[in-house]
Structure formats: structure tokens, C-alpha cells
Short mmCIF file of C-alpha atoms and ligand atoms in Angstrom, two decimals:
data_model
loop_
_atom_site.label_atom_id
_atom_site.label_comp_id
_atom_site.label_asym_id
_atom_site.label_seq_id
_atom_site.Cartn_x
_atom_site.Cartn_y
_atom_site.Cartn_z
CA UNK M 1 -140.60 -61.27 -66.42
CA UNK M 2 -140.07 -58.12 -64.53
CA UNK M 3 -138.77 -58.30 -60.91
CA UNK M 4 -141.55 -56.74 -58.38
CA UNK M 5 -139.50 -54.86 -56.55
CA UNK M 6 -136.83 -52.58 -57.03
CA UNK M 7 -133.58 -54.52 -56.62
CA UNK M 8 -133.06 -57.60 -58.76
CA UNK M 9 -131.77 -60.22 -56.73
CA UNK M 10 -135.61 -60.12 -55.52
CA UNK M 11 -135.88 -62.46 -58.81
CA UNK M 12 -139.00 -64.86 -57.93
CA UNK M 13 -139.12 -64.79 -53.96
CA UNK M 14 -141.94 -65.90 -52.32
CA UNK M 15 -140.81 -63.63 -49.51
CA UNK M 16 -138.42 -61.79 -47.48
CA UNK M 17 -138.91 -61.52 -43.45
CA UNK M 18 -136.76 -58.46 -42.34
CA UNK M 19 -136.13 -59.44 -38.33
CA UNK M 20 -135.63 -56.97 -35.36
CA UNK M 21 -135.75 -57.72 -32.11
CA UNK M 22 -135.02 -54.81 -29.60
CA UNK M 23 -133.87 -56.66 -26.92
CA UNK M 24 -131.46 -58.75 -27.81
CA UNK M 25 -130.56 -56.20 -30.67
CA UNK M 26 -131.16 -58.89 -33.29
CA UNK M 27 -131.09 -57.91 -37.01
CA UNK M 28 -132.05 -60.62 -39.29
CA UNK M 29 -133.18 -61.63 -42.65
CA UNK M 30 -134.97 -64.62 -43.59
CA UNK M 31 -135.43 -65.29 -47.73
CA UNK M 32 -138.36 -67.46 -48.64
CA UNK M 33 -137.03 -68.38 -52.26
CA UNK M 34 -139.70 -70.77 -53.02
CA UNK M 35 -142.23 -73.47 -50.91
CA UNK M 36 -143.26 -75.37 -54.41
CA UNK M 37 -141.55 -78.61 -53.94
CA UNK M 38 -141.46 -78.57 -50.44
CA UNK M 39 -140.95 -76.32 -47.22
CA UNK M 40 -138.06 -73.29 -47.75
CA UNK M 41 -134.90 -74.95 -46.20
CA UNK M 42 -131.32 -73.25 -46.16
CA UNK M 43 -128.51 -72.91 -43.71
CA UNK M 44 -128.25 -69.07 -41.58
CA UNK M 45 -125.31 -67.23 -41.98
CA UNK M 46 -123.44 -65.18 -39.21
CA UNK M 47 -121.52 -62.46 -41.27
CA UNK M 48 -120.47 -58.80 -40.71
CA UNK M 49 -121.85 -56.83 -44.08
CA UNK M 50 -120.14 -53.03 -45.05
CA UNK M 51 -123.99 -52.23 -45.07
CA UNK M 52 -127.83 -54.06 -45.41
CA UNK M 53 -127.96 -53.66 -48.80
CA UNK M 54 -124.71 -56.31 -48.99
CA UNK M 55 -126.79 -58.60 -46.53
CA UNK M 56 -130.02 -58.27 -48.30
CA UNK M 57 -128.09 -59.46 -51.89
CA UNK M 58 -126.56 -62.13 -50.24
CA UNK M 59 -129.44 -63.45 -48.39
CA UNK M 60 -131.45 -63.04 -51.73
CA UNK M 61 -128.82 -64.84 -53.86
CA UNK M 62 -128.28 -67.53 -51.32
CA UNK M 63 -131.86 -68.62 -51.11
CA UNK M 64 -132.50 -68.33 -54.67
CA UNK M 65 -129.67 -71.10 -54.77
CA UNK M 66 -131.23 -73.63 -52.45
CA UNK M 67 -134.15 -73.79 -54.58
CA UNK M 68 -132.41 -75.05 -57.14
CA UNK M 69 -130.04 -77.05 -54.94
CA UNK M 70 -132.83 -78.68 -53.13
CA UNK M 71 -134.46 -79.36 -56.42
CA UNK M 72 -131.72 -80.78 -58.48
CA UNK M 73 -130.67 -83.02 -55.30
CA UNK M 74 -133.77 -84.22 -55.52
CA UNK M 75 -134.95 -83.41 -52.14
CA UNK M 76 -139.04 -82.64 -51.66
CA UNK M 77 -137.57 -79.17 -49.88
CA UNK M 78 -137.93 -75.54 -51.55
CA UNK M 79 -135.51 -73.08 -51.11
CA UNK M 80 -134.65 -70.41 -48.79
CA UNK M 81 -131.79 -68.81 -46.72
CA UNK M 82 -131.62 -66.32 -43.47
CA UNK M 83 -128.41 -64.05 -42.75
CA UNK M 84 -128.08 -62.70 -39.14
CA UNK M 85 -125.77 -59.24 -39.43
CA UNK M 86 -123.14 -59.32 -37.21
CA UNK M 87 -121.92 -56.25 -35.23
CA UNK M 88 -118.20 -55.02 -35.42
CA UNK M 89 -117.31 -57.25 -32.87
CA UNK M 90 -118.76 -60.37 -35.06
CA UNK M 91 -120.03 -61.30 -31.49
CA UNK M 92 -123.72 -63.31 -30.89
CA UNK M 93 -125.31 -63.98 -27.74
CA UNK M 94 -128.05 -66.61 -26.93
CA UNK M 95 -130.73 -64.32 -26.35
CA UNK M 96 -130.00 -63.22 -30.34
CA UNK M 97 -130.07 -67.03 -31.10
CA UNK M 98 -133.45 -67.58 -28.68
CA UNK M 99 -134.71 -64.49 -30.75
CA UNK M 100 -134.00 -65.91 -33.76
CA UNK M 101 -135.28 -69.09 -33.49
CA UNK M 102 -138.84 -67.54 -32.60
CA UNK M 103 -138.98 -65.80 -35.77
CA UNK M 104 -138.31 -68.95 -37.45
CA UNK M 105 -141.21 -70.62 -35.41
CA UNK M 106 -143.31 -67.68 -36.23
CA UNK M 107 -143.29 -68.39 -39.92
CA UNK M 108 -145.12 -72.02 -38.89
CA UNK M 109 -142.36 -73.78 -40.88
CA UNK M 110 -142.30 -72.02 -44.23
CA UNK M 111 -138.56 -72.28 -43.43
CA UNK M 112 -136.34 -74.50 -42.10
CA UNK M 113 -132.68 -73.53 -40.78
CA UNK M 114 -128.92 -75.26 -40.56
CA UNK M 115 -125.79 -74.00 -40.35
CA UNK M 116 -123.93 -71.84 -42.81
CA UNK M 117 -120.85 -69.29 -42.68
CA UNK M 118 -120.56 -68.67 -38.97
CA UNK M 119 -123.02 -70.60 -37.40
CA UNK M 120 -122.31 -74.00 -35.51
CA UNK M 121 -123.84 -77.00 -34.07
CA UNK M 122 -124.31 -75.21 -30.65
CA UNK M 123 -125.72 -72.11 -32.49
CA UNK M 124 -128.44 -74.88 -34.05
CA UNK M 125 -129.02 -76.02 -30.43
CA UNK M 126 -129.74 -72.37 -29.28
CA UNK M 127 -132.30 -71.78 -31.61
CA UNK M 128 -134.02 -75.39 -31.30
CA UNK M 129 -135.04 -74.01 -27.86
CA UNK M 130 -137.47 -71.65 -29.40
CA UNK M 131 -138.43 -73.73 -32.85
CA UNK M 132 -138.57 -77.04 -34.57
CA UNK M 133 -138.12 -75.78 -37.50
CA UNK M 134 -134.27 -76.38 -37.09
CA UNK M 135 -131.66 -79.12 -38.12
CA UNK M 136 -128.13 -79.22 -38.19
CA UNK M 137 -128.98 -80.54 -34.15
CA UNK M 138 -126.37 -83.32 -32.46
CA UNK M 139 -127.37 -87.37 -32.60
CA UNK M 140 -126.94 -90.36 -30.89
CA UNK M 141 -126.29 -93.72 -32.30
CA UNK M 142 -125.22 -93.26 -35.60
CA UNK M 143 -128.15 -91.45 -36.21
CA UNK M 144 -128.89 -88.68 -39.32
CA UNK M 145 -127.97 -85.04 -38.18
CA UNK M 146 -125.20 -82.99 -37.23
CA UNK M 147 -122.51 -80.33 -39.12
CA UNK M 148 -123.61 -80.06 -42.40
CA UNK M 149 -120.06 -79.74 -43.30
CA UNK M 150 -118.64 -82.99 -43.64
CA UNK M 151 -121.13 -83.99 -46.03
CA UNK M 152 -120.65 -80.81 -48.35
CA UNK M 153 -116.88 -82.01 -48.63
CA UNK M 154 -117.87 -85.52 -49.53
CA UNK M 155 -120.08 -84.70 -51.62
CA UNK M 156 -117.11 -81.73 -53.26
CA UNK M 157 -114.37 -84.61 -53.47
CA UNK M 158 -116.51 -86.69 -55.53
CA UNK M 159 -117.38 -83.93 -57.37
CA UNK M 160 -113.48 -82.78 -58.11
CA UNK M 161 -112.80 -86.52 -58.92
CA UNK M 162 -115.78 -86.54 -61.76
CA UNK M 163 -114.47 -83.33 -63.10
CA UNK M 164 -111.06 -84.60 -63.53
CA UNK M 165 -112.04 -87.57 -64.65
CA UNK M 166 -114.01 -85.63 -67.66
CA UNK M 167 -111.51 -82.82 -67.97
CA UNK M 168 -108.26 -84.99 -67.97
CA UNK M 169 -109.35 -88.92 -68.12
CA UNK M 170 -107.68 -89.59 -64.82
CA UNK M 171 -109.08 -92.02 -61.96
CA UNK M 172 -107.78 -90.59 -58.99
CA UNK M 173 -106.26 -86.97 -58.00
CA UNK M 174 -102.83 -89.03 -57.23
CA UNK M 175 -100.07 -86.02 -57.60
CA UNK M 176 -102.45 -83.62 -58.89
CA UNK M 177 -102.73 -80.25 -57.55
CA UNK M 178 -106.00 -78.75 -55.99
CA UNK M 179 -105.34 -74.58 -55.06
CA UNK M 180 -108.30 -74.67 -52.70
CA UNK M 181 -109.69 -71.12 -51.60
CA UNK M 182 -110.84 -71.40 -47.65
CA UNK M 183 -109.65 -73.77 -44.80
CA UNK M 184 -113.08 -73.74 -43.10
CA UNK M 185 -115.86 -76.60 -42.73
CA UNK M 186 -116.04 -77.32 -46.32
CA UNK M 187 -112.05 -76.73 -47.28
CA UNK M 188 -111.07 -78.82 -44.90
CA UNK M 189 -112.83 -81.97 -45.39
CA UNK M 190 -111.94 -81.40 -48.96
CA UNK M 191 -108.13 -81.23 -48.01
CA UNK M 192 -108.38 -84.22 -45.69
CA UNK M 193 -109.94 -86.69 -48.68
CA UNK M 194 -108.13 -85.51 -51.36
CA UNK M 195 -104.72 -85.44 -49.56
CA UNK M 196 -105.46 -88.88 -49.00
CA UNK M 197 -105.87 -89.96 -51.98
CA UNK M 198 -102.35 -88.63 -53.23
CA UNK M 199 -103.47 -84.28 -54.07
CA UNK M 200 -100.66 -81.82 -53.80
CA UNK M 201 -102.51 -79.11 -52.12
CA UNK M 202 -102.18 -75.14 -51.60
CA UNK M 203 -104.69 -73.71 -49.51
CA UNK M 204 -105.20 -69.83 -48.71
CA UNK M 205 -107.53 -68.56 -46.19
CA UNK M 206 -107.70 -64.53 -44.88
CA UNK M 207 -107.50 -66.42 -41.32
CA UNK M 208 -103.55 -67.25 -42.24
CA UNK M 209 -103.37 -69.02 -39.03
CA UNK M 210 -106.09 -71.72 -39.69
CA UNK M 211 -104.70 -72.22 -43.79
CA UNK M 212 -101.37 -72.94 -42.05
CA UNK M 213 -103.34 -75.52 -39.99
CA UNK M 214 -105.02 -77.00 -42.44
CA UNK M 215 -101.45 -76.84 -44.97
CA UNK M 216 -99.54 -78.71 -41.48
CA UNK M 217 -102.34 -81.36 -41.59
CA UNK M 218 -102.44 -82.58 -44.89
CA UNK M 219 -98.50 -81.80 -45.90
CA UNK M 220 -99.58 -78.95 -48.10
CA UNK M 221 -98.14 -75.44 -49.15
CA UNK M 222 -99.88 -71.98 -47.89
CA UNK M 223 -100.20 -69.14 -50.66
CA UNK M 224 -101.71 -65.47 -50.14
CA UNK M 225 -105.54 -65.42 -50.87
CA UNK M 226 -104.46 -62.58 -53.76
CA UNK M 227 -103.17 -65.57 -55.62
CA UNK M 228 -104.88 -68.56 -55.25
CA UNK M 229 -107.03 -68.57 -58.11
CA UNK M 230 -105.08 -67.82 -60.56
CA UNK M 231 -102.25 -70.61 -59.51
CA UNK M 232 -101.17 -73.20 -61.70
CA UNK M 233 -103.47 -75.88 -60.71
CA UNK M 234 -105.05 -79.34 -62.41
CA UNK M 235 -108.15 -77.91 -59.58
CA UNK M 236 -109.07 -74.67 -58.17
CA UNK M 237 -111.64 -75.09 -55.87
CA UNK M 238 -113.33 -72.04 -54.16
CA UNK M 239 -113.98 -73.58 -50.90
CA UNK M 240 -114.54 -69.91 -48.94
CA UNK M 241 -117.46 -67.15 -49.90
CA UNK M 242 -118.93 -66.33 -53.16
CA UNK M 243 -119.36 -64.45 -56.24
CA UNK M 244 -115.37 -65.14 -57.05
CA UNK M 245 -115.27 -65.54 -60.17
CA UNK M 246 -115.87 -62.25 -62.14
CA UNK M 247 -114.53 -61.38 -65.55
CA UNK M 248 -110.75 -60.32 -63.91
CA UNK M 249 -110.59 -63.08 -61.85
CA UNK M 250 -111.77 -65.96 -64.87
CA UNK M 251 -109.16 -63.96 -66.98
CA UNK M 252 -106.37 -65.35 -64.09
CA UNK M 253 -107.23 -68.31 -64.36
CA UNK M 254 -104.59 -70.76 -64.93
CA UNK M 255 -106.49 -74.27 -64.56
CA UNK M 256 -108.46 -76.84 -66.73
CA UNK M 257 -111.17 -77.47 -63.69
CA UNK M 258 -113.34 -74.91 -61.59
CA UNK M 259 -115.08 -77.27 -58.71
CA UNK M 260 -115.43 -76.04 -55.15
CA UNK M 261 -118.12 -75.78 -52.01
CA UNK M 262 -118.97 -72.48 -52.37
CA UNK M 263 -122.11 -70.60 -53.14
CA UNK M 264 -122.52 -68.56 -55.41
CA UNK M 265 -119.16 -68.65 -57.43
CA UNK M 266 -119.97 -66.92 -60.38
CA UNK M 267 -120.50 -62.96 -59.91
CA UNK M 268 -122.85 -62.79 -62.70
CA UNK M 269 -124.56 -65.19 -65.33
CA UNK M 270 -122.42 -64.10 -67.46
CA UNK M 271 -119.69 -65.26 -66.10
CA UNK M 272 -120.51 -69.00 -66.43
CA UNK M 273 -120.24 -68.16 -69.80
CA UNK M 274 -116.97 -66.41 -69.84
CA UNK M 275 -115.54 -69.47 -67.94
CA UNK M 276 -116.84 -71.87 -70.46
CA UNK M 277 -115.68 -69.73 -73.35
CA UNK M 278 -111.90 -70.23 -71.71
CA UNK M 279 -112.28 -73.62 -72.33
CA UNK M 280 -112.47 -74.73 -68.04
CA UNK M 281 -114.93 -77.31 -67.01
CA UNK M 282 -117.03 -75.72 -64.00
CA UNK M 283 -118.72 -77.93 -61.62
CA UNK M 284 -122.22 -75.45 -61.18
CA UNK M 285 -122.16 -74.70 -57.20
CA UNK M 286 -125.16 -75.75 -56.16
CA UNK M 287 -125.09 -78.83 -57.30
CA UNK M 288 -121.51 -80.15 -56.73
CA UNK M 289 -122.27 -78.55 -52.75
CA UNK M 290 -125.34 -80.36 -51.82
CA UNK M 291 -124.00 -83.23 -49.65
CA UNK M 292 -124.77 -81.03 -46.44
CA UNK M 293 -128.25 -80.13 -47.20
CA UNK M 294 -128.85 -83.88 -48.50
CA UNK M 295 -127.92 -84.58 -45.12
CA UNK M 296 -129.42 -81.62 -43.56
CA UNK M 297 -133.00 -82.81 -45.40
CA UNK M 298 -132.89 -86.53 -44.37
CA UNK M 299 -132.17 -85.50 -40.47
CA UNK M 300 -135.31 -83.29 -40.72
CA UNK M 301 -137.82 -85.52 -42.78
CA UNK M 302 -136.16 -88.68 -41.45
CA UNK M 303 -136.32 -90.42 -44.58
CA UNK M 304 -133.47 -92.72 -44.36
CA UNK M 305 -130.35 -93.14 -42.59
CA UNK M 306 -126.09 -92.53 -43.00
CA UNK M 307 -126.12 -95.11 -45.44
CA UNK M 308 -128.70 -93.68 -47.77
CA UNK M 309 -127.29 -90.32 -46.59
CA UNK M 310 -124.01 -91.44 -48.43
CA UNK M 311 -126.02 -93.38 -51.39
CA UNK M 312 -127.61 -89.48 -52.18
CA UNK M 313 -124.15 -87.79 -52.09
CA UNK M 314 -122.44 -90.17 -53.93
CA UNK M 315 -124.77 -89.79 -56.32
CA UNK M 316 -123.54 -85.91 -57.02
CA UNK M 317 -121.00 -87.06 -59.88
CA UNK M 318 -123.67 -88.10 -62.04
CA UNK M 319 -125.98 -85.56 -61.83
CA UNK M 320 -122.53 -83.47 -63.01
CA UNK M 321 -121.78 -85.90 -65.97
CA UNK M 322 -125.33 -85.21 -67.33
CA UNK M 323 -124.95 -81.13 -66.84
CA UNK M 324 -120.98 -81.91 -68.71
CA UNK M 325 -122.61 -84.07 -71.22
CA UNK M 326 -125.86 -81.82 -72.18
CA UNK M 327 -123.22 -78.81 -72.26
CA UNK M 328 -120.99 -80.46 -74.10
CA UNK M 329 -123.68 -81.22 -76.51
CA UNK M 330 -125.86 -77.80 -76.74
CA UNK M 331 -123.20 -75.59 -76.18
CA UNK M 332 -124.76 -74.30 -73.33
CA UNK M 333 -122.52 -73.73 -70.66
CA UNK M 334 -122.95 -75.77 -67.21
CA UNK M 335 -124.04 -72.76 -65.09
CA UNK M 336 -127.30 -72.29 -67.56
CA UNK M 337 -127.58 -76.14 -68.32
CA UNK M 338 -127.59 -76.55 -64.58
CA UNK M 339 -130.00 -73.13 -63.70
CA UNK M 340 -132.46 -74.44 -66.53
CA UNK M 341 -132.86 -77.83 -65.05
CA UNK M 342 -133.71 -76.45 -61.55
CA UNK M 343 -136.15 -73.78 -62.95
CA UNK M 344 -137.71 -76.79 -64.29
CA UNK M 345 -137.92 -79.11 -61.60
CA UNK M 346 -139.57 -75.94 -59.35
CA UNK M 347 -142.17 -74.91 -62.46
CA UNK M 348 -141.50 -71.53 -62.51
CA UNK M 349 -138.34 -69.35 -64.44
CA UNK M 350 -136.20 -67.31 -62.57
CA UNK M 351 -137.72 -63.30 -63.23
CA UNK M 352 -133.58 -62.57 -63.42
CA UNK M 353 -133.45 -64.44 -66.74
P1 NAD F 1 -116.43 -71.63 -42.75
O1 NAD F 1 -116.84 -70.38 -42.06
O2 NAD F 1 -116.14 -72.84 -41.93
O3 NAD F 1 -115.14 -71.36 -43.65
C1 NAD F 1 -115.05 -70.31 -44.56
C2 NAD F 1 -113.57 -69.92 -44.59
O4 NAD F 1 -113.38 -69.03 -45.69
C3 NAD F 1 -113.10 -69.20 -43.34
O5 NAD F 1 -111.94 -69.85 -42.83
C4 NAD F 1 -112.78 -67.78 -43.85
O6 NAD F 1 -111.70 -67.16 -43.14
C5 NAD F 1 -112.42 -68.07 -45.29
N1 NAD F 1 -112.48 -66.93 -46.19
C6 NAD F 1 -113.39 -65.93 -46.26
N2 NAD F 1 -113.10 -65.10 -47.28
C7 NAD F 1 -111.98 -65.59 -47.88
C8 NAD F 1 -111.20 -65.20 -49.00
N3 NAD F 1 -111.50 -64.10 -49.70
N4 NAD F 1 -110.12 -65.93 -49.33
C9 NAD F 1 -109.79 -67.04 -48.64
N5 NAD F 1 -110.50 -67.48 -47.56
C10 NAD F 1 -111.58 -66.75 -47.19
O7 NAD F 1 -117.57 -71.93 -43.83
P2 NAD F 1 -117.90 -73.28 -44.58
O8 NAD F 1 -119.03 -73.94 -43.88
O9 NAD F 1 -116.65 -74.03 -44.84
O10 NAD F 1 -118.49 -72.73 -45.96
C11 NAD F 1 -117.62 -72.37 -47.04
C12 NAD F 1 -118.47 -72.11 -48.27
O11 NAD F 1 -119.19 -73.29 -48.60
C13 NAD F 1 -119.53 -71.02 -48.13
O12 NAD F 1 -119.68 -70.36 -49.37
C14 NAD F 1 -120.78 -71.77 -47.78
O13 NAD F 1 -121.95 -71.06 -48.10
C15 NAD F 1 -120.59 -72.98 -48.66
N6 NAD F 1 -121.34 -74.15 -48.25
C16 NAD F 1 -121.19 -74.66 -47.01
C17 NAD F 1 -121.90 -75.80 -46.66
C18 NAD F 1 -121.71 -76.47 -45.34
O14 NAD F 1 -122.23 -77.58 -45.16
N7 NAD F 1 -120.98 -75.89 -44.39
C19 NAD F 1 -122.81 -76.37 -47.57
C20 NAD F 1 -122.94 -75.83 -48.85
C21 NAD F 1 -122.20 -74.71 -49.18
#
């Protein structure tokens, strides 16, 4: 299947909202992936891109990826993601948010918005003023709803412990060493539960400051982010931005396990083959990464409540042991077992493929 327009990442979309508002000087792209099993729903990203064409691949790539997220969590939710492009100064004001969160309320809720990269509770809060079409908001009472993030790392830790459990027989990560890439939302909940559990960790961040932080907090070492995936590690677990893992960077590798909380690891299809041809089990993103949006989804449908929340995460490792096990046994690698599964939970193949 050809794509319909002239830049690939378009792949299947449903449709793409390019956003300017003049007075606030909002520039903003919202991805409508696909609406079949459900309204779009994805987190916003705050980012500073070299150019649009950068924002309009990521945005495209990203939303492409909560479809299938959505779909292989289970979740009645399509898929779709919005970047907001961040000025120089990486500075965002609340008319921008106000602005934003009308042409989210514009679309009648064909898309639904959280947090990603950059964007926090009180950002959520902003643009609730001007939509409903928003989660990601504060709760009282133990109630369903807040920073994604937490969940995402859950829902990573029990990933890391399947994969090693698969990849080396072990129960627990007890003196094994995770290199995690990131010490954000995600990386540090990560460090925090497997620290506990007995990890020796080395973290590496571009923001040296906060991976000393996060190193101080859970007793672990700092390395440069040149070298962090290609450390000697039982784990390396991309915790930070995406499309990582490219031919040079799988040929550094120096670890039996790939499992981490970031979208969009691999650079190319391809390269979830190249990975598996090295012999490294790799925990497919968008599936090990789905405790936030799990959480994310019950807040907004209200469906259920922390404890189910933490029923629906913990229920990550399995869906992983299936994509290991069918692998294992067409020879597949995960990254295709995992993208044919979601292409056919949504009905419809991916025009990339
Ligand atoms: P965050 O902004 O809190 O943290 C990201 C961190 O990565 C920052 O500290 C940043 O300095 C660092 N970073 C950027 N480039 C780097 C590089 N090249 N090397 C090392 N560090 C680098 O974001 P987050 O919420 O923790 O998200 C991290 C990743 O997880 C993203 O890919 C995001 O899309 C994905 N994710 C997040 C959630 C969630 O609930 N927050 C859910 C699913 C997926």
C-alpha cells in the first residue's frame, strides 16, 4: 500500500491538524493515527526541533505508536500524538497552553491529550481550561489520574524483570546491572524499583546535573551519554528519546537485554531485525511502556480504579512472554511479532510495511 502523501511516516493516518495561533505564537501538531478502536489518545510533547520537518516525523511516528500501544494494552482507545515546537528559549506560556487546548476541543474529541517529553501535570491543568478532552489532570482520594510517569516505570520494571527472567533464568535483578539512558519521569521510577530490588545502576542523561541526582539517590554510577549503550550491562534500557538504536549503535551493543520506556527505539524496521540477529532479547517499546497510558485511559473512561490500574500494568510481562515465545518460535523478531499483532487488533496494515 502506497503512502498518500509524500513523506512516509504519513503511513495510515487518519489525519494531521497543523496548529497556529497568532497570538500566543503557538505552533502545533496534532497526529490522528487512527479512531478504529476507540477515540485517538496520546501524550503532547514540548520539544525544540532543528526544523518542522523533525517535528512532523516525530509527531507522525509517535502517534502511529499509540495505536498499537493502545491496542495491544488492550485499551478501547485509538492512537494519536500532538508535538508543540518549542522556541530557542524552550519557554511556554499559558496563553500557548489555553490555545492549545482549544484546538484539541475543536476536534470534538477525535483526540485526547496527557503528558509526554516536556509537558507536566500543571501544563495538563492549563489546557483542561479550554477542553475536556484532557487527562493526565490531579485527584483526590486515591482516585485514577495524575503523571503518567510513574505508571510507565512500573509497568518498565516488570517488563526488565520478564526479560531477564527469559534472557538469563533469574528471579530478581539482585546485583545485576541496568545502564539506563535518561534520568527523567520514566528513568527514574525505573532506578528507584530496580535499585530496590538489589540493580547496580549507571545512568546518563545530557542534563548531567539531574543523572548525578538520580546516580546520588539510588547509590549508582554516572557515565557520558556517548557510552551508555554500548556498556557492559545484563540491561540497557533507553529510558530518554527515540530512534536509538540504529545499525552503529546495535553494533555497540554489549548486553543480552534491550528493555526501556522509550518510544520509538528502533530507527528503522530493520533494525529490530538487526538486534535480533545479535542474538539480544528486545522488549518492543510500545508495549513494555504502556503503564502510563493504561493509567492515562482508565482516568479518562473511568473504568476502574488504582487497583485495576495496577492489575492492567502488571499484566505487561505476559503480553511480552507471548511476543518472546511466538518469536522464538517463527523466527520473527519481537519488533514485527509485536507490530503484526497491533495491525491486527486495529484491522488495517500499516501502508509503511
Ligand atoms: P522526561 O522529559 O522526564 O525525561 C527525558 C530525559 O531524557 C531528560 O532528562 C533528558 O535530558 C534526557 N535525554 C534526552 N536526550 C538524551 C540523550 N541523548 N541521552 C541521555 N539522556 C537524554 O521524559 P519522560 O516522561 O521520562 O519520557 C522518557 C521517554 O519515555 C520518552 O521517549 C517518552 O516518550 C517515553 N514515554 C514516557 C511516558 C510517560 O508516562 N512519561 C510513557 C510512555 C513513554
Amino acid at each position: 500500500m502506497q503512502t498518500p502523501w509524500g513523506f512516509p511516516d504519513f503511513d495510515a493516518h487518519e489525519a494531521l491538524h497543523l496548529i497556529h495561533d497568532e497570538a500566543t505564537g503557538l505552533r502545533a501538531i496534532i497526529a490522528v493515527h487512527s479512531t478504529h478502536l476507540g477515540p485517538s489518545a496520546g501524550g503532547t510533547r514540548f520539544w525544540h526541533y532543528a526544523d518542522d520537518a523533525d517535528a512532523l516525523t516525530d509527531v507522525l511516528r509517535l502517534s502511529r505508536g499509540m495505536s498499537y500501544k493502545n491496542a495491544m494494552a488492550g485499551l478501547p482507545l485509538g492512537g494519536g500524538k500532538a508535538v508543540i515546537l518549542a522556541g530557542e528559549d524552550r519557554h511556554k506560556t499559558p496563553g500557548q497552553l489555553a490555545a492549545f487546548g482549544t484546538a484539541i476541543d475543536r476536534l470534538g474529541g477525535q483526540y485526547i491529550t496527557a503528558e509526554d517529553v516536556g509537558m507536566t501535570v500543571a501544563d495538563m491543568i492549563e489546557i483542561a481550561r479550554k477542553t475536556r478532552f484532557v487527562a493526565g489532570l490531579p485527584v483526590a482520594g486515591g482516585a485514577v489520574g495524575g503523571d503518567p510517569g510513574p505508571h510507565t516505570s512500573l509497568g518498565v520494571f516488570l517488563g526488565i524483570k520478564a526479560a531477564v527472567k527469559r534472557a538469563l533464568g533469574k528471579d530478581s535483578l539482585d546485583g545485576l546491572h541496568i545502564a539506563l539512558q535518561g534520568a527523567g519521569s520514566v528513568a527514574s521510577g525505573v532506578a528507584l524499583h530496580a535499585a530496590a530490588e538489589g540493580a547496580k545502576l549507571t545512568i546518563a542523561d545530557v542534563d548531567a546535573a539531574r543523572a548525578q541526582a538520580l546516580a546520588t539517590q539510588v547509590n549508582g554510577k554516572v557515565a557520558d551519554p556517548a557510552d551508555i549503550l554500548s556498556l557492559d550491562a545484563d540491561v540497557v534500557s533507553p529510558c530518554a528519546l527515540g530512534a536509538i538504536l540504529t545499525e552503529q549503535s546495535i553494533a555497540a551493543l554489549n548486553t543480552p537485554i534491550v528493555a526501556g520506556g522509550a518510544n520509538n527505539q528502533l530507527a528503522t524496521p530493520e533494525d529490530g531485525e538487526r538486534i535480533h540477529a545479535c542474538g539480544i532479547l528486545y522488549a518492543p517499546d510500545y508495549v513494555i511502556n504502556a503503564g502510563g497510558m493504561i493509567n492515562v485511559s482508565t482516568e479518562y473512561i473511568r473504568d476502574g480504579d488504582a487497583s485495576l490500574v495496577r492489575r492492567r500494568i502488571e499484566a505487561i510481562p505476559g503480553r511480552l512472554e507471548q511476543i518472546w515465545v511466538e518469536s522464538a518460535s517463527s523466527g520473527r523478531n519481537p519488533a514485527a511479532v509485536a507490530d503484526a499483532t497491533a495491525q491486527a487488533l486495529i484491522g488495517r496494515s500499516s501502508a509503511a510495511d
